[in-house]
PDB file of C-alpha atoms in Angstrom:
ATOM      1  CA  UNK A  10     198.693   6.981  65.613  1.00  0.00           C
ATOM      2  CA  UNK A  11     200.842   8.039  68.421  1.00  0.00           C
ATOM      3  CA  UNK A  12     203.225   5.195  69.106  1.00  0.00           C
ATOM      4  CA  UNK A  13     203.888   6.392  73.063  1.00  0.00           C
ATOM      5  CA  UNK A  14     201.390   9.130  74.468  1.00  0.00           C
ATOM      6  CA  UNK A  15     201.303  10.002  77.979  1.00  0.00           C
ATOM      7  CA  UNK A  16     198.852  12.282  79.681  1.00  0.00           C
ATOM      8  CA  UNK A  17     198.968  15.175  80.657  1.00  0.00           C
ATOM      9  CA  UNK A  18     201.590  17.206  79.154  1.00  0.00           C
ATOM     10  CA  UNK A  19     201.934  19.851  81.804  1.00  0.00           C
ATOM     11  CA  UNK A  20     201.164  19.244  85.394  1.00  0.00           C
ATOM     12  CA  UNK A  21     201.685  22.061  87.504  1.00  0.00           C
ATOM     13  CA  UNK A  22     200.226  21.402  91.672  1.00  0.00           C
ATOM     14  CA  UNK A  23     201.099  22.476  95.131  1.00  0.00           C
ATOM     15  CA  UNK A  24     203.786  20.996  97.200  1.00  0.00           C
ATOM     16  CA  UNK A  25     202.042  18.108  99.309  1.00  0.00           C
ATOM     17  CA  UNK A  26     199.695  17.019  96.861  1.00  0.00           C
ATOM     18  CA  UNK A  27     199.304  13.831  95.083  1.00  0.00           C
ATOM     19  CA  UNK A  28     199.464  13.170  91.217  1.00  0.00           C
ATOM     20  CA  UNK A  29     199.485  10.733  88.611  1.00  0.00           C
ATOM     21  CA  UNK A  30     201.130  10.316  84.968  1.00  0.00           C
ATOM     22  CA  UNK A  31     199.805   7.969  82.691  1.00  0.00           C
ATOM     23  CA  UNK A  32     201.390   6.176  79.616  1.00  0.00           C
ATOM     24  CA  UNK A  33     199.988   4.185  76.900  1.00  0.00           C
ATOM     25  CA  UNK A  34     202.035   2.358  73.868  1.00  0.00           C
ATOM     26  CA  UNK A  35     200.474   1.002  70.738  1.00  0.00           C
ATOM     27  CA  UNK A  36     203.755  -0.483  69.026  1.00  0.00           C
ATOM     28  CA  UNK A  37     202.695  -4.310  71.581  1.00  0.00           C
ATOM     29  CA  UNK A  38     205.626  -3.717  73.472  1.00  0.00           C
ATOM     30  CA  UNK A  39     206.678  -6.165  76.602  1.00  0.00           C
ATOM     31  CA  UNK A  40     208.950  -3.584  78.635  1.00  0.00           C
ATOM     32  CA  UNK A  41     208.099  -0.063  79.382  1.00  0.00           C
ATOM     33  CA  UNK A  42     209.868   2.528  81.481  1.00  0.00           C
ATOM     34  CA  UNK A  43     210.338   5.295  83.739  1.00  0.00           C
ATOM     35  CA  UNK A  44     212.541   8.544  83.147  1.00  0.00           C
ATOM     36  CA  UNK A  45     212.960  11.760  84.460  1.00  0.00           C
ATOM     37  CA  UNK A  46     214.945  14.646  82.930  1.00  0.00           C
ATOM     38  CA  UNK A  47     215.950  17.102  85.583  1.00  0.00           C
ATOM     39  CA  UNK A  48     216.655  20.860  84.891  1.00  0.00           C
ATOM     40  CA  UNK A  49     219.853  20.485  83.219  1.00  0.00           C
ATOM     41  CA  UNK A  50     218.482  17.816  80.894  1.00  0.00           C
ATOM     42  CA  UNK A  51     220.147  14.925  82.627  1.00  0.00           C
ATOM     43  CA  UNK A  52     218.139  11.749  81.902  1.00  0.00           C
ATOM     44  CA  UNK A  53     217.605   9.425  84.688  1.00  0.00           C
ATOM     45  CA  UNK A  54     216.214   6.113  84.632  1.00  0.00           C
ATOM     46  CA  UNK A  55     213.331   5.420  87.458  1.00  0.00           C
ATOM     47  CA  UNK A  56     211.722   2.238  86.922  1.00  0.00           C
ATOM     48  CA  UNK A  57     210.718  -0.698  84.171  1.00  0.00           C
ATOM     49  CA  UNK A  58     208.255  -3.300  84.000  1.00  0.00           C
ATOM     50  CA  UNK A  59     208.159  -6.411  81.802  1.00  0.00           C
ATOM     51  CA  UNK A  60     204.973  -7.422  81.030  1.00  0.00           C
ATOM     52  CA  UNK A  61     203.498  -5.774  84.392  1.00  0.00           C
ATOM     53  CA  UNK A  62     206.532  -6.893  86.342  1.00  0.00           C
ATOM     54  CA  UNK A  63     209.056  -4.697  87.741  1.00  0.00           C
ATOM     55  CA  UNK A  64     212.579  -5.248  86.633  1.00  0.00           C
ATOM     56  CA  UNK A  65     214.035  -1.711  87.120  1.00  0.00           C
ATOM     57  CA  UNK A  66     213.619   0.206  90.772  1.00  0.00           C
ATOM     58  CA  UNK A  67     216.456   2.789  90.973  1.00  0.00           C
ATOM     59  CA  UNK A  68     217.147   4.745  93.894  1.00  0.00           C
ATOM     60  CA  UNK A  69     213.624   6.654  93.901  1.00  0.00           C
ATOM     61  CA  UNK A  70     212.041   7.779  97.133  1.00  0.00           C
ATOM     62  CA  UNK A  71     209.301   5.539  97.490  1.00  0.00           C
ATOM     63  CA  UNK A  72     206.723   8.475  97.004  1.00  0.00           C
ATOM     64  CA  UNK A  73     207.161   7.442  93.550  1.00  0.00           C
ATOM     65  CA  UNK A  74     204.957   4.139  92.973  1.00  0.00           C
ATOM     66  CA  UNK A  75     204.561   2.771  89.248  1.00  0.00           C
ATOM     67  CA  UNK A  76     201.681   0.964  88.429  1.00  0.00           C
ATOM     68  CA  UNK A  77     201.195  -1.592  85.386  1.00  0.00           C
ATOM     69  CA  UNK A  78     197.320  -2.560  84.477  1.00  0.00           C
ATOM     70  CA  UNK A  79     198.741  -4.368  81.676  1.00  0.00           C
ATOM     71  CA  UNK A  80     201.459  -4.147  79.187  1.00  0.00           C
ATOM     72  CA  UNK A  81     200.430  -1.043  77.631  1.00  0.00           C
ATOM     73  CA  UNK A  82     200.437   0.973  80.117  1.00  0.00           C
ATOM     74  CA  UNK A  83     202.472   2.336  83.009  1.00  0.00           C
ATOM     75  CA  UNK A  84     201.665   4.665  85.468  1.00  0.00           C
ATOM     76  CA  UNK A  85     203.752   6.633  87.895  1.00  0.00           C
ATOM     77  CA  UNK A  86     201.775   8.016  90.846  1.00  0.00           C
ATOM     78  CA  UNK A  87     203.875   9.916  92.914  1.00  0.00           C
ATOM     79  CA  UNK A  88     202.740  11.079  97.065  1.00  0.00           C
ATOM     80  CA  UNK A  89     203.217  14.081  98.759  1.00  0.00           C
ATOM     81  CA  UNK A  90     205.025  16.134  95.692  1.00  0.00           C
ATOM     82  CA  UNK A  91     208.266  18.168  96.844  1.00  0.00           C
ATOM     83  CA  UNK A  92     210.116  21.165  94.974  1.00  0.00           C
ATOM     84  CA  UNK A  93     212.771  19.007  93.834  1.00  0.00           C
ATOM     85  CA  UNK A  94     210.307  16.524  92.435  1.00  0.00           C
ATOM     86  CA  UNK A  95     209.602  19.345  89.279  1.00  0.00           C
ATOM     87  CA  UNK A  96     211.415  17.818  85.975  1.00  0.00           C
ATOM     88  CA  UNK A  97     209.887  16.439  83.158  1.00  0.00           C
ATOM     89  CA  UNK A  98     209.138  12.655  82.948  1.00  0.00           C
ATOM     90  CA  UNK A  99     209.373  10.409  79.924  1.00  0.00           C
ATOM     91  CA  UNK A 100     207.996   7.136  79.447  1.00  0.00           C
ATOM     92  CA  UNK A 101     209.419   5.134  76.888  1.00  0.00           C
ATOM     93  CA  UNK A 102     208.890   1.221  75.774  1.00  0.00           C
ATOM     94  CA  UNK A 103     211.244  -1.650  73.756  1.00  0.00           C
ATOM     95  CA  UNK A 104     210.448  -4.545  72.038  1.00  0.00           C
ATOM     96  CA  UNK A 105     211.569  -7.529  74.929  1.00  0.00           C
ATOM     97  CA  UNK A 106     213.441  -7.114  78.091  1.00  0.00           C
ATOM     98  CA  UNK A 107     216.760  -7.680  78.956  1.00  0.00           C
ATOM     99  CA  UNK A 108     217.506  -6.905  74.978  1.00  0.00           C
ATOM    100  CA  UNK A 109     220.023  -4.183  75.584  1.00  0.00           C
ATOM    101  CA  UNK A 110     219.869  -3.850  72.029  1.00  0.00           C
ATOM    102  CA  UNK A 111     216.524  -2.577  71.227  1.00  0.00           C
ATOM    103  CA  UNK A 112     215.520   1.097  70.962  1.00  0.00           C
ATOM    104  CA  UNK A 113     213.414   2.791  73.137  1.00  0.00           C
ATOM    105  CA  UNK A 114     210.475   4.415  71.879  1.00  0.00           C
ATOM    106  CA  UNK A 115     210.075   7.694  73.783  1.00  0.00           C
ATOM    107  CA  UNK A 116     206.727   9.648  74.418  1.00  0.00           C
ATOM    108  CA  UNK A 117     206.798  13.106  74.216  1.00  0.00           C
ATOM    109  CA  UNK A 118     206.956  13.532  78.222  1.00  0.00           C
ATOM    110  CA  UNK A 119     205.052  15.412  81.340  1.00  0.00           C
ATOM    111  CA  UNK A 120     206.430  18.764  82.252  1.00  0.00           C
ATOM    112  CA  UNK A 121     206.064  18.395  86.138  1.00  0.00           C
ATOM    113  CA  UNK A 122     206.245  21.979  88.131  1.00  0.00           C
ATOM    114  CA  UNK A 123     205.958  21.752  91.806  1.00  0.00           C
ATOM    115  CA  UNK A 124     205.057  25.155  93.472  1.00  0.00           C
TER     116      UNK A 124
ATOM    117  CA  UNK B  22     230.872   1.135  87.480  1.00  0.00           C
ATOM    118  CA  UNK B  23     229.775   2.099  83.729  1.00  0.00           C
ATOM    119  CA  UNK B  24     229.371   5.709  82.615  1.00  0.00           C
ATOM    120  CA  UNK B  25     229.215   7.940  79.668  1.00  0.00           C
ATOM    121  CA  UNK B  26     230.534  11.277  79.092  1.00  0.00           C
ATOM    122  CA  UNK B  27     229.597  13.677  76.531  1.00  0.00           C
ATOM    123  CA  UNK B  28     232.680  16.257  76.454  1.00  0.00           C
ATOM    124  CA  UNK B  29     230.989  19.311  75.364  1.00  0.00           C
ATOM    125  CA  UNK B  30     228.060  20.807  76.746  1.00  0.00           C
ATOM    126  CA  UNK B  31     227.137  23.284  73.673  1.00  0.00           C
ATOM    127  CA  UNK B  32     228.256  23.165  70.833  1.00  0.00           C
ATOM    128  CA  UNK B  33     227.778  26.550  68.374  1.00  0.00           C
ATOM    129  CA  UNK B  34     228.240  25.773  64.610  1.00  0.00           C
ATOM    130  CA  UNK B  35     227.348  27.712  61.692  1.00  0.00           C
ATOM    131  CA  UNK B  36     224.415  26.191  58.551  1.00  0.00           C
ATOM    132  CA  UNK B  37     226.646  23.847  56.504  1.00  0.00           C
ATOM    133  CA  UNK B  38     229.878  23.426  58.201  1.00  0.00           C
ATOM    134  CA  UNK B  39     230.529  19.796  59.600  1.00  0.00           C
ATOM    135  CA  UNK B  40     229.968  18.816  63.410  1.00  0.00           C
ATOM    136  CA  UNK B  41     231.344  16.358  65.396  1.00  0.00           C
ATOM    137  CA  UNK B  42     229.651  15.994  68.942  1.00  0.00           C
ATOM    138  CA  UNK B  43     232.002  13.644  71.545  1.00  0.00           C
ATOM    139  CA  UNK B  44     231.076  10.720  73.519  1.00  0.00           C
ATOM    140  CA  UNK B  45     232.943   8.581  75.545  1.00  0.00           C
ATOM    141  CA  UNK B  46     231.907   5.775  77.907  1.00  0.00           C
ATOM    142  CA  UNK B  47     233.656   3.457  80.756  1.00  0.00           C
ATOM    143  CA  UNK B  48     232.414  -0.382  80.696  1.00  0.00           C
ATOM    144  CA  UNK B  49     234.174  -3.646  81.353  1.00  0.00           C
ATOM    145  CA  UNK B  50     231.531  -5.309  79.606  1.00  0.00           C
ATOM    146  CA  UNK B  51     230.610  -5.642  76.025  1.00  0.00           C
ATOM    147  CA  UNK B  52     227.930  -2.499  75.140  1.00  0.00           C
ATOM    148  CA  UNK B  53     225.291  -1.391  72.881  1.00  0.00           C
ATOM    149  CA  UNK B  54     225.323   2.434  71.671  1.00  0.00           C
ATOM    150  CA  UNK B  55     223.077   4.912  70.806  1.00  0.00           C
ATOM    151  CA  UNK B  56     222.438   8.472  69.891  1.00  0.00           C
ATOM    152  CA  UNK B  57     219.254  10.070  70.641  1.00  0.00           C
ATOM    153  CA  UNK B  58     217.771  13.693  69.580  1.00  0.00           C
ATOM    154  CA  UNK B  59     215.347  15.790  71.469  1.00  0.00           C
ATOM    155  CA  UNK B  60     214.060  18.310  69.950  1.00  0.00           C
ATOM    156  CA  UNK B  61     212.601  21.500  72.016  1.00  0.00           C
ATOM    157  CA  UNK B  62     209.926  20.503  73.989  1.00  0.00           C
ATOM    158  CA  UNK B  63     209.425  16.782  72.363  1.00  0.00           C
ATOM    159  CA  UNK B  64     210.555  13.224  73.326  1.00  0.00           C
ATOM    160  CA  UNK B  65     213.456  11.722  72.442  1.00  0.00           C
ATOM    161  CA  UNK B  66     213.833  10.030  68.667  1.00  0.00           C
ATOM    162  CA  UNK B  67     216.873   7.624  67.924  1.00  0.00           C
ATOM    163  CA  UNK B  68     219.116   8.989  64.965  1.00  0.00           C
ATOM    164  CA  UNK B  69     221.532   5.579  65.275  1.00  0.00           C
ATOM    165  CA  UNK B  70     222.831   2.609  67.137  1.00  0.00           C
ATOM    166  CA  UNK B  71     226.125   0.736  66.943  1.00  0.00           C
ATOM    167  CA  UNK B  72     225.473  -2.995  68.181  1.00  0.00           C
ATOM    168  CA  UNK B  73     228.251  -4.806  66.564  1.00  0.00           C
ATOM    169  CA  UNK B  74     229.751  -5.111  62.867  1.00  0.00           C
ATOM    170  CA  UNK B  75     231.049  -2.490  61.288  1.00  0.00           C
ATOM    171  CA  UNK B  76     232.318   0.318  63.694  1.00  0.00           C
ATOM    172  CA  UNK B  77     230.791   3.285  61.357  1.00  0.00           C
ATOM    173  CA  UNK B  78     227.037   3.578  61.763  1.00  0.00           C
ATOM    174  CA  UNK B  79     224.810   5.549  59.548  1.00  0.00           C
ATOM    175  CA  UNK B  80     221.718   6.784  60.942  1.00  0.00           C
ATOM    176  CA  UNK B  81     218.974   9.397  60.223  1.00  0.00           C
ATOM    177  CA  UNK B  82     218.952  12.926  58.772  1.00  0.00           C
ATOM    178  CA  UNK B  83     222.475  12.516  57.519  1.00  0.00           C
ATOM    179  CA  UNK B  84     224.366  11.744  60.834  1.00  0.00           C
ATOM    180  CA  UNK B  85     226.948   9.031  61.259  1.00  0.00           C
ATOM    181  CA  UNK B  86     229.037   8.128  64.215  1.00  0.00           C
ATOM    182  CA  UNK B  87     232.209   5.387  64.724  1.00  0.00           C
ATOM    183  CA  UNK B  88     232.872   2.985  66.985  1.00  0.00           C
ATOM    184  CA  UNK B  89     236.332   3.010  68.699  1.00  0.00           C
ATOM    185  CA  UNK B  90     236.758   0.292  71.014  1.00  0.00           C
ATOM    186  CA  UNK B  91     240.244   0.923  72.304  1.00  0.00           C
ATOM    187  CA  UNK B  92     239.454   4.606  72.818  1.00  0.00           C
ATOM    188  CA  UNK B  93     235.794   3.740  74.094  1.00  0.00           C
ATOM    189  CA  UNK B  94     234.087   6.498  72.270  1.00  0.00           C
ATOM    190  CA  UNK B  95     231.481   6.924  69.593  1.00  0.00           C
ATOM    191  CA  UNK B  96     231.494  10.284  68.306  1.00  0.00           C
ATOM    192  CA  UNK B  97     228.690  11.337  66.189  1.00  0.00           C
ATOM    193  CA  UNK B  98     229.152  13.404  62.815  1.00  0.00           C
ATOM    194  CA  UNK B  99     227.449  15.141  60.131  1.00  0.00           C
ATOM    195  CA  UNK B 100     229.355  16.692  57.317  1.00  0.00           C
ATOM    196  CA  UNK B 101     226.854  19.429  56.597  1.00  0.00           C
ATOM    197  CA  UNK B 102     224.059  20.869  59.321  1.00  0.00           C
ATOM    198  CA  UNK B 103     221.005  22.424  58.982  1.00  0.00           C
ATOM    199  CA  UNK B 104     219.378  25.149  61.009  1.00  0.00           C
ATOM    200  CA  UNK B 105     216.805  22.326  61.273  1.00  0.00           C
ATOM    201  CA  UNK B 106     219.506  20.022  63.544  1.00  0.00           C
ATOM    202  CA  UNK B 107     219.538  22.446  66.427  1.00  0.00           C
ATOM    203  CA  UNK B 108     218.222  20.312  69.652  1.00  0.00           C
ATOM    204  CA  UNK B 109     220.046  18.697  72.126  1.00  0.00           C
ATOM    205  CA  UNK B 110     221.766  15.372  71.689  1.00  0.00           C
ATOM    206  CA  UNK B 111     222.219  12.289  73.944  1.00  0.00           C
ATOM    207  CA  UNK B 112     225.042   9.611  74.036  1.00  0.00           C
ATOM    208  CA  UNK B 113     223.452   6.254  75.448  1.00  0.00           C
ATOM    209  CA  UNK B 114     224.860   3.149  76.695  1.00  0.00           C
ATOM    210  CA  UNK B 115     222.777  -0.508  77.223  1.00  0.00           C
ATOM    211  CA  UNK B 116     224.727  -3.659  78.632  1.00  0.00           C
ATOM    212  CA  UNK B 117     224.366  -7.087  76.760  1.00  0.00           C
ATOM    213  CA  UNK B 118     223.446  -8.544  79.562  1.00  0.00           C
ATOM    214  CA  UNK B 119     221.281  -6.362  81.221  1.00  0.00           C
ATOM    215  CA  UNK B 120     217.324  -5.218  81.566  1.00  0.00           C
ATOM    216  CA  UNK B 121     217.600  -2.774  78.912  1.00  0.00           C
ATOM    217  CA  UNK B 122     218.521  -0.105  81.493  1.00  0.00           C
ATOM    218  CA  UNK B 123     219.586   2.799  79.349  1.00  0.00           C
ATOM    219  CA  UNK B 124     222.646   5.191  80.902  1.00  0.00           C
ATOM    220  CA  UNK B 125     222.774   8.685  79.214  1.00  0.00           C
ATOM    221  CA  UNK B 126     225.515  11.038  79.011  1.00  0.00           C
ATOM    222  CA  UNK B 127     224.294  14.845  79.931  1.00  0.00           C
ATOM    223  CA  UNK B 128     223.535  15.810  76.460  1.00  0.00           C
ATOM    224  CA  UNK B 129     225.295  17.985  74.455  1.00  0.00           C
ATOM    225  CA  UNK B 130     223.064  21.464  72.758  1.00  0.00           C
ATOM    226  CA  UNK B 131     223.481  21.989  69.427  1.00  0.00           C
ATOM    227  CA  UNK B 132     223.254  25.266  68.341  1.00  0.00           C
ATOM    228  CA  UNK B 133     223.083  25.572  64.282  1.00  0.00           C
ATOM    229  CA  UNK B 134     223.298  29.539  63.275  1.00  0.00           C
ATOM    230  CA  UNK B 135     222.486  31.010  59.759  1.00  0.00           C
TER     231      UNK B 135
END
Protein backbone atom coordinates (compact mmCIF):
# COMPACT_ATOMS: atom_id res chain seq x y z
CA UNK A 1 0.00 0.00 0.00
CA UNK A 2 2.84 2.25 -0.72
CA UNK A 3 1.44 5.75 -0.90
CA UNK A 4 4.61 7.14 -3.26
CA UNK A 5 6.95 4.34 -4.81
CA UNK A 6 9.43 5.12 -7.33
CA UNK A 7 11.55 2.68 -9.24
CA UNK A 8 14.46 1.77 -9.01
CA UNK A 9 16.03 2.40 -5.79
CA UNK A 10 19.64 2.39 -6.83
CA UNK A 11 20.77 3.34 -10.25
CA UNK A 12 24.30 3.20 -10.72
CA UNK A 13 25.50 3.82 -14.98
CA UNK A 14 28.37 5.26 -16.88
CA UNK A 15 28.87 8.86 -17.54
CA UNK A 16 27.13 9.56 -21.05
CA UNK A 17 24.40 7.29 -20.73
CA UNK A 18 20.77 7.83 -20.57
CA UNK A 19 18.30 6.89 -17.67
CA UNK A 20 14.97 7.11 -16.40
CA UNK A 21 13.19 7.33 -12.80
CA UNK A 22 9.77 6.55 -12.47
CA UNK A 23 7.13 7.57 -9.79
CA UNK A 24 3.76 6.39 -9.05
CA UNK A 25 1.23 7.82 -6.17
CA UNK A 26 -1.87 6.07 -4.98
CA UNK A 27 -3.14 8.80 -2.37
CA UNK A 28 -5.26 10.65 -6.17
CA UNK A 29 -3.07 13.42 -5.90
CA UNK A 30 -3.24 16.53 -8.58
CA UNK A 31 0.50 17.89 -8.13
CA UNK A 32 3.56 15.82 -8.04
CA UNK A 33 7.21 16.79 -7.91
CA UNK A 34 10.75 16.68 -8.55
CA UNK A 35 13.68 16.73 -5.87
CA UNK A 36 17.10 16.04 -5.64
CA UNK A 37 19.20 15.75 -2.46
CA UNK A 38 22.83 16.36 -3.22
CA UNK A 39 25.75 14.92 -1.09
CA UNK A 40 25.39 17.09 1.80
CA UNK A 41 21.67 16.40 2.03
CA UNK A 42 20.59 19.71 0.64
CA UNK A 43 17.10 19.32 -0.89
CA UNK A 44 16.46 20.97 -4.10
CA UNK A 45 13.36 21.37 -5.85
CA UNK A 46 13.50 20.38 -9.83
CA UNK A 47 10.20 20.37 -11.28
CA UNK A 48 6.13 19.95 -10.60
CA UNK A 49 3.28 19.11 -12.61
CA UNK A 50 -0.42 19.71 -11.94
CA UNK A 51 -2.45 17.33 -13.36
CA UNK A 52 0.24 16.57 -16.25
CA UNK A 53 1.08 20.24 -16.52
CA UNK A 54 4.23 21.75 -15.57
CA UNK A 55 4.10 24.46 -13.00
CA UNK A 56 7.63 24.16 -11.47
CA UNK A 57 10.96 24.23 -13.94
CA UNK A 58 13.90 25.39 -11.76
CA UNK A 59 17.17 26.08 -13.05
CA UNK A 60 17.86 22.34 -14.32
CA UNK A 61 20.03 21.69 -17.34
CA UNK A 62 17.68 20.65 -19.79
CA UNK A 63 19.20 17.02 -19.84
CA UNK A 64 16.71 16.62 -17.23
CA UNK A 65 13.14 16.18 -19.01
CA UNK A 66 10.02 15.17 -16.75
CA UNK A 67 7.39 13.39 -18.22
CA UNK A 68 3.61 13.10 -16.91
CA UNK A 69 1.38 10.10 -18.57
CA UNK A 70 -1.18 11.09 -16.20
CA UNK A 71 -1.57 12.30 -12.73
CA UNK A 72 -0.07 9.46 -11.06
CA UNK A 73 2.86 9.41 -12.36
CA UNK A 74 5.96 11.45 -13.11
CA UNK A 75 8.93 10.59 -14.72
CA UNK A 76 12.31 12.22 -14.88
CA UNK A 77 14.45 11.03 -17.80
CA UNK A 78 17.59 12.58 -17.69
CA UNK A 79 20.37 12.61 -21.18
CA UNK A 80 23.83 12.19 -21.29
CA UNK A 81 24.42 11.60 -17.26
CA UNK A 82 27.49 13.68 -15.79
CA UNK A 83 29.48 13.10 -12.38
CA UNK A 84 27.79 15.85 -10.76
CA UNK A 85 24.41 14.52 -11.77
CA UNK A 86 24.95 11.50 -8.77
CA UNK A 87 22.47 12.50 -5.71
CA UNK A 88 19.52 10.90 -4.76
CA UNK A 89 16.11 11.99 -6.20
CA UNK A 90 12.78 12.15 -4.43
CA UNK A 91 9.50 12.40 -5.84
CA UNK A 92 6.91 13.57 -3.72
CA UNK A 93 2.98 14.57 -4.38
CA UNK A 94 0.19 17.09 -2.47
CA UNK A 95 -3.27 17.19 -2.47
CA UNK A 96 -3.98 20.53 -5.10
CA UNK A 97 -1.56 22.98 -6.45
CA UNK A 98 -0.75 26.23 -5.54
CA UNK A 99 -1.94 25.05 -1.78
CA UNK A 100 1.24 26.03 -0.04
CA UNK A 101 -0.33 24.48 2.77
CA UNK A 102 -0.53 20.89 2.03
CA UNK A 103 2.11 18.27 2.88
CA UNK A 104 4.08 16.55 0.60
CA UNK A 105 4.04 12.97 0.54
CA UNK A 106 7.60 11.79 -0.11
CA UNK A 107 8.69 8.40 -1.77
CA UNK A 108 11.46 6.77 -0.46
CA UNK A 109 13.88 8.13 -3.38
CA UNK A 110 16.54 6.82 -6.24
CA UNK A 111 20.11 6.70 -5.14
CA UNK A 112 21.69 7.96 -8.50
CA UNK A 113 25.70 7.15 -8.82
CA UNK A 114 27.30 8.33 -11.92
CA UNK A 115 30.73 6.61 -12.61
CA UNK B 1 14.39 36.57 -1.88
CA UNK B 2 13.01 33.89 0.78
CA UNK B 3 15.31 31.47 2.60
CA UNK B 4 15.61 29.25 5.54
CA UNK B 5 18.40 28.55 7.76
CA UNK B 6 18.84 25.75 10.04
CA UNK B 7 21.70 27.01 12.57
CA UNK B 8 23.24 23.83 13.50
CA UNK B 9 24.44 21.26 11.34
CA UNK B 10 24.68 18.25 14.05
CA UNK B 11 23.42 18.20 16.83
CA UNK B 12 24.84 15.35 19.59
CA UNK B 13 22.41 14.74 22.54
CA UNK B 14 22.30 12.07 24.97
CA UNK B 15 18.71 9.28 25.38
CA UNK B 16 16.30 11.45 27.42
CA UNK B 17 17.63 14.87 27.68
CA UNK B 18 15.51 17.59 25.76
CA UNK B 19 16.50 18.96 22.17
CA UNK B 20 15.83 21.93 20.55
CA UNK B 21 16.91 22.00 16.76
CA UNK B 22 16.89 25.93 15.22
CA UNK B 23 15.25 27.26 12.24
CA UNK B 24 14.99 30.49 10.96
CA UNK B 25 13.61 31.81 7.66
CA UNK B 26 13.59 35.33 5.61
CA UNK B 27 10.09 36.10 3.77
CA UNK B 28 8.17 39.28 3.14
CA UNK B 29 5.25 37.30 2.57
CA UNK B 30 2.93 35.43 4.78
CA UNK B 31 4.39 31.47 5.06
CA UNK B 32 3.49 28.01 5.78
CA UNK B 33 6.03 25.82 7.97
CA UNK B 34 7.07 22.54 8.25
CA UNK B 35 9.38 20.03 9.76
CA UNK B 36 10.27 16.97 7.99
CA UNK B 37 12.35 13.70 9.20
CA UNK B 38 14.42 11.44 7.10
CA UNK B 39 15.40 8.68 8.41
CA UNK B 40 18.71 6.74 7.04
CA UNK B 41 18.22 5.75 3.75
CA UNK B 42 14.20 6.51 3.57
CA UNK B 43 12.05 9.43 2.27
CA UNK B 44 11.09 12.16 4.03
CA UNK B 45 7.87 11.90 6.64
CA UNK B 46 6.28 15.22 8.07
CA UNK B 47 6.47 15.34 12.02
CA UNK B 48 4.42 19.00 11.97
CA UNK B 49 3.25 22.10 10.25
CA UNK B 50 2.44 25.57 11.56
CA UNK B 51 -0.17 27.23 9.04
CA UNK B 52 -1.79 29.74 11.21
CA UNK B 53 -3.54 29.78 14.80
CA UNK B 54 -1.85 29.04 17.57
CA UNK B 55 2.00 29.61 17.26
CA UNK B 56 2.87 26.15 19.23
CA UNK B 57 2.38 23.13 17.01
CA UNK B 58 2.31 19.61 18.19
CA UNK B 59 3.26 17.03 15.85
CA UNK B 60 4.36 13.34 15.79
CA UNK B 61 6.52 11.15 18.05
CA UNK B 62 6.43 13.74 20.77
CA UNK B 63 7.96 16.82 18.94
CA UNK B 64 6.59 20.32 19.11
CA UNK B 65 7.87 23.49 17.61
CA UNK B 66 6.67 27.52 18.02
CA UNK B 67 6.01 29.99 15.83
CA UNK B 68 7.77 33.39 16.34
CA UNK B 69 6.82 35.83 13.88
CA UNK B 70 8.87 38.81 14.93
CA UNK B 71 11.96 36.64 15.29
CA UNK B 72 10.98 34.54 12.06
CA UNK B 73 11.89 31.22 13.47
CA UNK B 74 10.23 27.95 14.31
CA UNK B 75 12.34 25.93 16.41
CA UNK B 76 11.43 22.42 16.91
CA UNK B 77 11.54 20.62 20.46
CA UNK B 78 11.17 17.47 22.22
CA UNK B 79 11.50 17.28 25.93
CA UNK B 80 12.76 13.72 26.04
CA UNK B 81 14.63 11.76 22.88
CA UNK B 82 14.97 8.44 22.02
CA UNK B 83 17.83 6.58 20.44
CA UNK B 84 14.99 5.91 17.96
CA UNK B 85 14.93 9.99 16.88
CA UNK B 86 18.40 9.91 15.42
CA UNK B 87 17.95 11.00 11.50
CA UNK B 88 18.33 14.11 10.02
CA UNK B 89 15.81 16.90 10.21
CA UNK B 90 14.53 19.51 7.70
CA UNK B 91 13.08 23.08 8.27
CA UNK B 92 10.63 23.87 5.24
CA UNK B 93 9.06 26.91 4.02
CA UNK B 94 5.79 27.12 1.32
CA UNK B 95 4.40 30.68 0.24
CA UNK B 96 0.54 31.32 0.42
CA UNK B 97 0.53 32.26 -2.73
CA UNK B 98 2.62 30.08 -4.49
CA UNK B 99 2.75 26.47 -6.50
CA UNK B 100 3.48 24.60 -3.49
CA UNK B 101 7.22 25.02 -4.16
CA UNK B 102 8.79 23.76 -0.98
CA UNK B 103 12.32 25.67 0.20
CA UNK B 104 14.38 23.53 2.71
CA UNK B 105 16.90 24.58 5.08
CA UNK B 106 20.20 22.14 4.93
CA UNK B 107 19.04 19.83 7.55
CA UNK B 108 20.25 19.52 10.76
CA UNK B 109 21.69 15.48 12.02
CA UNK B 110 20.54 14.38 15.02
CA UNK B 111 22.63 12.28 16.80
CA UNK B 112 20.78 10.55 19.98
CA UNK B 113 23.59 8.50 22.16
CA UNK B 114 22.81 5.90 24.96
Amino acid sequence: DTAVSQTPKYLVTQMGNDKSIKCEQNLGHDTMYWYKQDSKKFLKIMFSYNNKELIINETVPNRFSPKSPDKAHLNLHINSLELGDSAVYFCASSLQQGAGYNEQFFGPGTRLTVL
Amino acid sequence: AQSVTQLDSQVPVFEEAPVELRCNYSSSVSVYLFWYVQYPNQGLQLLLKYLSGSTLVKGINGFEAEFNKSQTSFHLRKPSVHISDTAEYFCAVSFSSNTGKLIFGQGTTLQVKP
